[in-house]
Amino acid sequence: MVRTPLTPEERERGERLGRLLREARGARSMTDVAASAGVSAETLRKIETGRAPTPAFFTVAALAGALGLSMDELIGRCAPEAPDVPGAPGASIAA
């Protein structure tokens, strides 16, 4: 099976996810968090370091649960910053 190369945006999103999980893990060991989530410590290590930038949804959900993060918070913090485009939803309007 040939995998298509990741886009720069996908790699950046994976790096943001890894940073967020590392920050949420805090002083807890990688092994403890991985065991709580039901994934291997190597899987968590790959996600945290950006070597697995597109982990499976259920892996992310399990890690979020083990770290006390909501999926909404995780998605919100991993989404790229949207440019301020006039007319776009949530865009600011200059007075």
PDB file of C-alpha atoms in Angstrom:
ATOM      1  CA  MET A   1       0.000   0.000   0.000  1.00  0.00           C
ATOM      2  CA  VAL A   2       1.410   3.351  -1.029  1.00  0.00           C
ATOM      3  CA  ARG A   3       0.700   6.259   1.292  1.00  0.00           C
ATOM      4  CA  THR A   4       0.295   9.715  -0.097  1.00  0.00           C
ATOM      5  CA  PRO A   5       2.712  12.263   1.359  1.00  0.00           C
ATOM      6  CA  LEU A   6       1.344  14.443   4.111  1.00  0.00           C
ATOM      7  CA  THR A   7       0.715  18.074   3.405  1.00  0.00           C
ATOM      8  CA  PRO A   8       2.551  20.704   5.441  1.00  0.00           C
ATOM      9  CA  GLU A   9      -0.780  21.516   7.122  1.00  0.00           C
ATOM     10  CA  GLU A  10      -1.248  17.881   8.193  1.00  0.00           C
ATOM     11  CA  ARG A  11       2.278  17.787   9.628  1.00  0.00           C
ATOM     12  CA  GLU A  12       1.684  21.065  11.507  1.00  0.00           C
ATOM     13  CA  ARG A  13      -1.621  19.775  12.912  1.00  0.00           C
ATOM     14  CA  GLY A  14       0.162  16.618  14.084  1.00  0.00           C
ATOM     15  CA  GLU A  15       2.835  18.691  15.788  1.00  0.00           C
ATOM     16  CA  ARG A  16       0.164  20.805  17.544  1.00  0.00           C
ATOM     17  CA  LEU A  17      -1.572  17.634  18.714  1.00  0.00           C
ATOM     18  CA  GLY A  18       1.704  16.249  20.038  1.00  0.00           C
ATOM     19  CA  ARG A  19       2.484  19.470  21.950  1.00  0.00           C
ATOM     20  CA  LEU A  20      -1.003  19.574  23.431  1.00  0.00           C
ATOM     21  CA  LEU A  21      -0.822  15.966  24.610  1.00  0.00           C
ATOM     22  CA  ARG A  22       2.651  16.507  26.087  1.00  0.00           C
ATOM     23  CA  GLU A  23       1.460  19.620  27.943  1.00  0.00           C
ATOM     24  CA  ALA A  24      -1.662  17.839  29.222  1.00  0.00           C
ATOM     25  CA  ARG A  25       0.404  14.853  30.363  1.00  0.00           C
ATOM     26  CA  GLY A  26       2.516  17.124  32.552  1.00  0.00           C
ATOM     27  CA  ALA A  27       4.515  15.136  35.098  1.00  0.00           C
ATOM     28  CA  ARG A  28       2.690  11.876  34.385  1.00  0.00           C
ATOM     29  CA  SER A  29       4.828   9.285  32.693  1.00  0.00           C
ATOM     30  CA  MET A  30       4.240   8.369  29.085  1.00  0.00           C
ATOM     31  CA  THR A  31       3.792   4.734  30.158  1.00  0.00           C
ATOM     32  CA  ASP A  32       1.058   5.604  32.683  1.00  0.00           C
ATOM     33  CA  VAL A  33      -0.918   7.739  30.238  1.00  0.00           C
ATOM     34  CA  ALA A  34      -0.577   5.193  27.438  1.00  0.00           C
ATOM     35  CA  ALA A  35      -1.744   2.383  29.717  1.00  0.00           C
ATOM     36  CA  SER A  36      -4.723   4.457  30.896  1.00  0.00           C
ATOM     37  CA  ALA A  37      -5.678   5.076  27.266  1.00  0.00           C
ATOM     38  CA  GLY A  38      -5.129   1.473  26.195  1.00  0.00           C
ATOM     39  CA  VAL A  39      -2.411   2.318  23.667  1.00  0.00           C
ATOM     40  CA  SER A  40       1.272   1.501  23.614  1.00  0.00           C
ATOM     41  CA  ALA A  41       3.819   3.921  25.019  1.00  0.00           C
ATOM     42  CA  GLU A  42       5.509   3.843  21.592  1.00  0.00           C
ATOM     43  CA  THR A  43       2.268   5.015  19.934  1.00  0.00           C
ATOM     44  CA  LEU A  44       2.020   7.921  22.378  1.00  0.00           C
ATOM     45  CA  ARG A  45       5.707   8.721  21.841  1.00  0.00           C
ATOM     46  CA  LYS A  46       5.213   8.837  18.063  1.00  0.00           C
ATOM     47  CA  ILE A  47       2.184  11.108  18.380  1.00  0.00           C
ATOM     48  CA  GLU A  48       3.889  13.446  20.860  1.00  0.00           C
ATOM     49  CA  THR A  49       6.991  13.772  18.680  1.00  0.00           C
ATOM     50  CA  GLY A  50       5.050  14.266  15.449  1.00  0.00           C
ATOM     51  CA  ARG A  51       6.237  10.996  13.896  1.00  0.00           C
ATOM     52  CA  ALA A  52       2.579   9.872  13.744  1.00  0.00           C
ATOM     53  CA  PRO A  53       0.867  13.106  12.684  1.00  0.00           C
ATOM     54  CA  THR A  54      -2.440  11.485  11.691  1.00  0.00           C
ATOM     55  CA  PRO A  55      -3.335   9.020  14.456  1.00  0.00           C
ATOM     56  CA  ALA A  56      -6.620   7.123  14.396  1.00  0.00           C
ATOM     57  CA  PHE A  57      -9.639   8.932  15.821  1.00  0.00           C
ATOM     58  CA  PHE A  58     -10.199   6.329  18.538  1.00  0.00           C
ATOM     59  CA  THR A  59      -6.557   6.584  19.625  1.00  0.00           C
ATOM     60  CA  VAL A  60      -6.888  10.353  19.988  1.00  0.00           C
ATOM     61  CA  ALA A  61     -10.214   9.971  21.803  1.00  0.00           C
ATOM     62  CA  ALA A  62      -8.718   7.448  24.241  1.00  0.00           C
ATOM     63  CA  LEU A  63      -5.720   9.691  24.944  1.00  0.00           C
ATOM     64  CA  ALA A  64      -7.969  12.716  25.418  1.00  0.00           C
ATOM     65  CA  GLY A  65     -10.067  10.769  27.915  1.00  0.00           C
ATOM     66  CA  ALA A  66      -7.011   9.576  29.822  1.00  0.00           C
ATOM     67  CA  LEU A  67      -5.745  13.162  30.028  1.00  0.00           C
ATOM     68  CA  GLY A  68      -9.083  14.728  30.955  1.00  0.00           C
ATOM     69  CA  LEU A  69      -9.392  16.672  27.693  1.00  0.00           C
ATOM     70  CA  SER A  70     -12.655  17.035  25.812  1.00  0.00           C
ATOM     71  CA  MET A  71     -12.626  16.301  22.100  1.00  0.00           C
ATOM     72  CA  ASP A  72     -14.014  19.810  21.501  1.00  0.00           C
ATOM     73  CA  GLU A  73     -11.069  21.345  23.340  1.00  0.00           C
ATOM     74  CA  LEU A  74      -8.625  19.104  21.514  1.00  0.00           C
ATOM     75  CA  ILE A  75     -10.039  19.972  18.104  1.00  0.00           C
ATOM     76  CA  GLY A  76     -10.200  23.661  18.916  1.00  0.00           C
ATOM     77  CA  ARG A  77      -6.603  23.785  20.058  1.00  0.00           C
ATOM     78  CA  CYS A  78      -5.259  21.683  17.169  1.00  0.00           C
ATOM     79  CA  ALA A  79      -7.108  23.482  14.380  1.00  0.00           C
ATOM     80  CA  PRO A  80      -5.010  25.916  12.396  1.00  0.00           C
ATOM     81  CA  GLU A  81      -5.443  29.604  12.989  1.00  0.00           C
ATOM     82  CA  ALA A  82      -7.986  30.871  10.479  1.00  0.00           C
ATOM     83  CA  PRO A  83      -7.046  34.017   8.624  1.00  0.00           C
ATOM     84  CA  ASP A  84      -9.306  36.995   9.200  1.00  0.00           C
ATOM     85  CA  VAL A  85     -11.202  36.918   5.892  1.00  0.00           C
ATOM     86  CA  PRO A  86     -13.998  39.463   5.437  1.00  0.00           C
ATOM     87  CA  GLY A  87     -17.346  37.709   5.157  1.00  0.00           C
ATOM     88  CA  ALA A  88     -16.064  34.446   6.644  1.00  0.00           C
ATOM     89  CA  PRO A  89     -17.939  33.051   9.657  1.00  0.00           C
ATOM     90  CA  GLY A  90     -16.441  34.509  12.799  1.00  0.00           C
ATOM     91  CA  ALA A  91     -14.493  37.182  10.938  1.00  0.00           C
ATOM     92  CA  SER A  92     -14.224  40.501  12.667  1.00  0.00           C
ATOM     93  CA  ILE A  93     -15.772  43.529  11.038  1.00  0.00           C
ATOM     94  CA  ALA A  94     -13.785  46.751  11.119  1.00  0.00           C
ATOM     95  CA  ALA A  95     -15.782  49.779  12.225  1.00  0.00           C
TER      96      ALA A  95
END
